Tab-separated table of C-alpha atoms in Angstrom:
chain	number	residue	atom	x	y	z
C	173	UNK	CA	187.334	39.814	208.502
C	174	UNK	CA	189.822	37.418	207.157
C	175	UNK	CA	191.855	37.013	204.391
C	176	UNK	CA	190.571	35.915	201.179
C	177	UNK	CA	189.779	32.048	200.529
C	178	UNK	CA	189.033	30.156	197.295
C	179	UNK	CA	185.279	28.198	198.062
C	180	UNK	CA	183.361	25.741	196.171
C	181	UNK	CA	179.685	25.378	196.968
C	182	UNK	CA	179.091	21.263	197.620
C	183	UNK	CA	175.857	20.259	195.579
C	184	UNK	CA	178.557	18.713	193.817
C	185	UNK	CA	182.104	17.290	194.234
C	186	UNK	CA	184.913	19.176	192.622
C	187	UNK	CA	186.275	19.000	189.765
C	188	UNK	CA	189.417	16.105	189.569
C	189	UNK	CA	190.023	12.870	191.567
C	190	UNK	CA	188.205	12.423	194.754
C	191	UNK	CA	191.233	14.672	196.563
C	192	UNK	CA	192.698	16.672	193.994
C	193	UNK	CA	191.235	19.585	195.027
C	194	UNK	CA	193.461	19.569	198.296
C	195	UNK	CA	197.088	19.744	196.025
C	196	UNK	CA	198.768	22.132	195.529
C	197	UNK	CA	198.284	23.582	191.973
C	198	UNK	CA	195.139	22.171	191.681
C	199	UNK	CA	193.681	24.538	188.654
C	200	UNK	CA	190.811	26.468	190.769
C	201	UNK	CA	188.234	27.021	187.544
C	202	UNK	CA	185.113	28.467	188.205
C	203	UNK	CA	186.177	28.217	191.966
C	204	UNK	CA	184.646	31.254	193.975
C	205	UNK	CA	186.375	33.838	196.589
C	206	UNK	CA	185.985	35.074	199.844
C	207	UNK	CA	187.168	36.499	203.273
C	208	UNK	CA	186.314	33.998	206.149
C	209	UNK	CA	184.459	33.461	208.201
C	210	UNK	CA	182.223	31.320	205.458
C	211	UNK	CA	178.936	30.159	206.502
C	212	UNK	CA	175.947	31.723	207.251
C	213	UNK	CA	173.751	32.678	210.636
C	214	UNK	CA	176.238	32.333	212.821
C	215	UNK	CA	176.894	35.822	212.887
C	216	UNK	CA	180.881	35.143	212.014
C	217	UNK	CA	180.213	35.501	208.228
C	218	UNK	CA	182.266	38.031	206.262
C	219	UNK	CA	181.299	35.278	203.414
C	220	UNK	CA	177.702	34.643	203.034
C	221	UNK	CA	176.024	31.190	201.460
C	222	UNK	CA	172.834	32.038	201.395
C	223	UNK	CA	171.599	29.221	199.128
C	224	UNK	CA	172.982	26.508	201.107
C	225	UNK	CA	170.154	26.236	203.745
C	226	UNK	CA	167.286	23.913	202.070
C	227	UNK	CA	164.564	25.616	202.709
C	228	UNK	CA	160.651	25.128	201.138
C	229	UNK	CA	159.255	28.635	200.739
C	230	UNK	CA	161.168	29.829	199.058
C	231	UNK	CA	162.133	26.230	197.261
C	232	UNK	CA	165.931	26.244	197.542
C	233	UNK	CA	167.696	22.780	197.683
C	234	UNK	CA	170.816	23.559	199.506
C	235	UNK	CA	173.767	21.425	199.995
C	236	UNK	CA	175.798	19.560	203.112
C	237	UNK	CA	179.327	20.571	202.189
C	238	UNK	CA	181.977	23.494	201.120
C	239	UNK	CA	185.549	23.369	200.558
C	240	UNK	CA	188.091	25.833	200.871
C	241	UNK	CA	191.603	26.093	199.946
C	242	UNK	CA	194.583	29.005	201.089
C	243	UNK	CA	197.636	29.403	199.259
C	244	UNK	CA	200.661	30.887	201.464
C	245	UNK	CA	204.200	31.038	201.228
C	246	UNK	CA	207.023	29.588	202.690
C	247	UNK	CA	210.649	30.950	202.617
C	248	UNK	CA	212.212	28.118	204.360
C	249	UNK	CA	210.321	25.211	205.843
C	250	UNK	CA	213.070	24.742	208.053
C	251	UNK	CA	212.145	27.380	210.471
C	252	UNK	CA	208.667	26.064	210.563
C	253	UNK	CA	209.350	23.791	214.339
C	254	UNK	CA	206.081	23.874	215.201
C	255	UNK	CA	202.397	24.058	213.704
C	256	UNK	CA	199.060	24.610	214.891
C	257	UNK	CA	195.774	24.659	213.314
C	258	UNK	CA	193.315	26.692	214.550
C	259	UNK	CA	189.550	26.100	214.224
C	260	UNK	CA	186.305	27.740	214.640
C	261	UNK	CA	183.312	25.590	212.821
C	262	UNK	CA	179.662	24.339	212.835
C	263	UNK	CA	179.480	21.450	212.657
C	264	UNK	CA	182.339	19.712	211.648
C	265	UNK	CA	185.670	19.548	209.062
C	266	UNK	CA	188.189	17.900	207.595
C	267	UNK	CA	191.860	19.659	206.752
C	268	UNK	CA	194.831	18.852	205.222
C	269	UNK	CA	198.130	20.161	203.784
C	270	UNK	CA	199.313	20.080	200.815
C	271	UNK	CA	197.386	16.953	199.871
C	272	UNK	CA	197.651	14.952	203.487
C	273	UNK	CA	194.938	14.829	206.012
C	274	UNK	CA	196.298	16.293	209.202
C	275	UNK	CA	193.030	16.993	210.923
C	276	UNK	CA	189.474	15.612	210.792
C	277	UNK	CA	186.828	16.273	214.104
C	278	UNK	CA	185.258	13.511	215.703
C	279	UNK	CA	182.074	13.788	214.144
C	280	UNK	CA	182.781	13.152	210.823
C	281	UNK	CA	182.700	9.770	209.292
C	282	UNK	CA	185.586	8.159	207.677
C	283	UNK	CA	189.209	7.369	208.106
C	284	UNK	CA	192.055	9.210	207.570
C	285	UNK	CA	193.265	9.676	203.890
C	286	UNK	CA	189.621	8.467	202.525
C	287	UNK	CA	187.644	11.529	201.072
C	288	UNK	CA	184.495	12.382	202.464
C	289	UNK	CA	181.468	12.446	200.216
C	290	UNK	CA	180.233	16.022	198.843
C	291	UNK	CA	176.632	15.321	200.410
C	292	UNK	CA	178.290	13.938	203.821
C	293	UNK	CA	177.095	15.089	207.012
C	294	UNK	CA	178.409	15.906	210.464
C	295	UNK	CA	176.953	14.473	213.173
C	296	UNK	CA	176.156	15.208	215.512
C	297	UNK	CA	176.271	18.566	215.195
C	298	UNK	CA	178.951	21.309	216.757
C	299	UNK	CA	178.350	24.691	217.428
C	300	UNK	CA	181.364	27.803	216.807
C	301	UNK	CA	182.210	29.864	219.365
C	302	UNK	CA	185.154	28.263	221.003
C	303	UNK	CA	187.724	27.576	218.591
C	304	UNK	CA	189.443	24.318	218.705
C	305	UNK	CA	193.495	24.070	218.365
C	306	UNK	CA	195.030	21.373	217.110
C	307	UNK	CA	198.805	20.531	217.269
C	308	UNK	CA	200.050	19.328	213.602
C	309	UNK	CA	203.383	19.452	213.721
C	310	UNK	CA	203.888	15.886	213.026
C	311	UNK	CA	202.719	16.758	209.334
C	312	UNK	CA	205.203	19.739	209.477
C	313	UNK	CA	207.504	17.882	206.504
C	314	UNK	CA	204.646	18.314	204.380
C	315	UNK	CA	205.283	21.512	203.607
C	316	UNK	CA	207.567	22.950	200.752
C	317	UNK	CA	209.538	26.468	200.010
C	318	UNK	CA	207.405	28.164	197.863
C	319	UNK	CA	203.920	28.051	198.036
C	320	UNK	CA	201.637	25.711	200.206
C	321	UNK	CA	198.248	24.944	200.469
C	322	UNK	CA	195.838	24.513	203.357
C	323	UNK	CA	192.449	22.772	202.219
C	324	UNK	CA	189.195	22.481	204.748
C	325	UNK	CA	185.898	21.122	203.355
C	326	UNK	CA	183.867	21.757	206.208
C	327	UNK	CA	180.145	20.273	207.138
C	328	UNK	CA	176.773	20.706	208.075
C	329	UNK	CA	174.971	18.499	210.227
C	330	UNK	CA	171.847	18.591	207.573
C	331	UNK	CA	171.009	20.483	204.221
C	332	UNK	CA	168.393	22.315	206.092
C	333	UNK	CA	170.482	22.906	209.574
C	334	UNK	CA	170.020	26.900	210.999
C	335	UNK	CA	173.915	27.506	210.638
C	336	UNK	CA	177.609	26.694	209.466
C	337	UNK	CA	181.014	28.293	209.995
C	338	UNK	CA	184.549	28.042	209.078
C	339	UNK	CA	187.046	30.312	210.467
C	340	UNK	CA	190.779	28.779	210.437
C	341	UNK	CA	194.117	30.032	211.529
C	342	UNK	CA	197.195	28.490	210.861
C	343	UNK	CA	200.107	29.209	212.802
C	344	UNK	CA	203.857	28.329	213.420
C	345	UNK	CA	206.390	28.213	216.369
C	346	UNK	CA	205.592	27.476	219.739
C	347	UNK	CA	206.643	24.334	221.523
C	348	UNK	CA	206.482	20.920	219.399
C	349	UNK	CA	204.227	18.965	222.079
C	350	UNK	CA	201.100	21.447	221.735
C	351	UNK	CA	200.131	24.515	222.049
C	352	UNK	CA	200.235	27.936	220.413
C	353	UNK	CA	203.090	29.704	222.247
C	354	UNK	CA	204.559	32.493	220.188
C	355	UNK	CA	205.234	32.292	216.459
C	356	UNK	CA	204.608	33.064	212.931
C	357	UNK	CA	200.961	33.280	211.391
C	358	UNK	CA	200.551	31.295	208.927
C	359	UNK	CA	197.224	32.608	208.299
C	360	UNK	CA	195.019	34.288	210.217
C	361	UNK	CA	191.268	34.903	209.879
C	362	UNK	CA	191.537	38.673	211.987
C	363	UNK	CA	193.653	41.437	211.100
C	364	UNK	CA	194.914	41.163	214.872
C	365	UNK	CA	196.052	38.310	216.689
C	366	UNK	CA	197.060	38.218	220.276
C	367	UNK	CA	200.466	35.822	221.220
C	368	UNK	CA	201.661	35.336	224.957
């Protein structure tokens, strides 16, 4: 089970501009919390939506999206060489840091820096499992000493699709071309993490 998350259920877009929500200090009212994974049936889920499947009988009318936001701290930023972002979902995401986009999968409409609609969908559609690892250290200078934040709003490929998950890791250190290598987490989702 991971650490705990702030989450916002998408039947409607947060409240603020269209990216506020991914600044840091963005006031988290009547935001919910939770450990990750968040999503439900994919049997990942220490957080369970279990009103965002539409389903009929009984009449629920679900929703496409969630975001999620981390807070974590930074000492000195100058240490941080290297970052990776770490990604298990269904069916697809976009993250960013501290306000900037620094990751978005390939099944998710849009450009970079434009903010993706609360009732978007992902298609087609991507199944967890095998989490994906993607080298960010090019947005590296966007973090500050203090506190950061991560932000993910992660979709489903339809409001009445079987499954979603979002399990994320951040982590620091390694070699600056790619990969994990050995370093500092970040964040993890598990309470143990293996580094070689």
């Amino acid at each position: 089970i991971g650490e705990t998350w702030k989450y916002w259920k998408g039947a409607q877009a947060p409240a603020g501009a269209a990216l506020a929500w991914t600044q840091r200090g963005y006031a988290e009212t009547n935001w919910l919390s939770g450990p990750t994974g968040i999503g439900y049936d994919d049997g990942d889920d220490a957080t369970v939506l279990d009103d965002m499947q539409m389903t009929t009988n009984p009449p629920v009318p679900g929703y496409t999206t969630v975001y999620a936001r981390r807070t974590f701290p930074i000492a000195d930023r100058a240490t941080i060489q290297a970052l990776d972002l770490v990604i298990d979902y269904d069916d697809g995401f976009v993250a960013y840091l501290n306000g900037t986009e620094v990751a978005r999968s390939g099944n998710v409409a849009g450009s970079a820096g434009t903010a993706v609609p609360f009732d978007a969908t992902a298609l087609p559609g991507h199944e967890a499992g095998t989490p994906a690892i993607i080298n960010i250290s090019a947005f590296k200078d966007s973090l500050v000493a203090g506190n950061n934040v991560l932000a993910i709003q992660v979709l489903n490929q339809a409001i009445d699709s079987s499954d979603l998950s979002l399990l994320p890791e951040l982590l620091s250190g390694g070699s600056p071309t790619g990969g994990i290598g050995c370093g500092t987490v970040l964040y993890s989702t598990t309470d143990t993490m293996n580094l070689s």
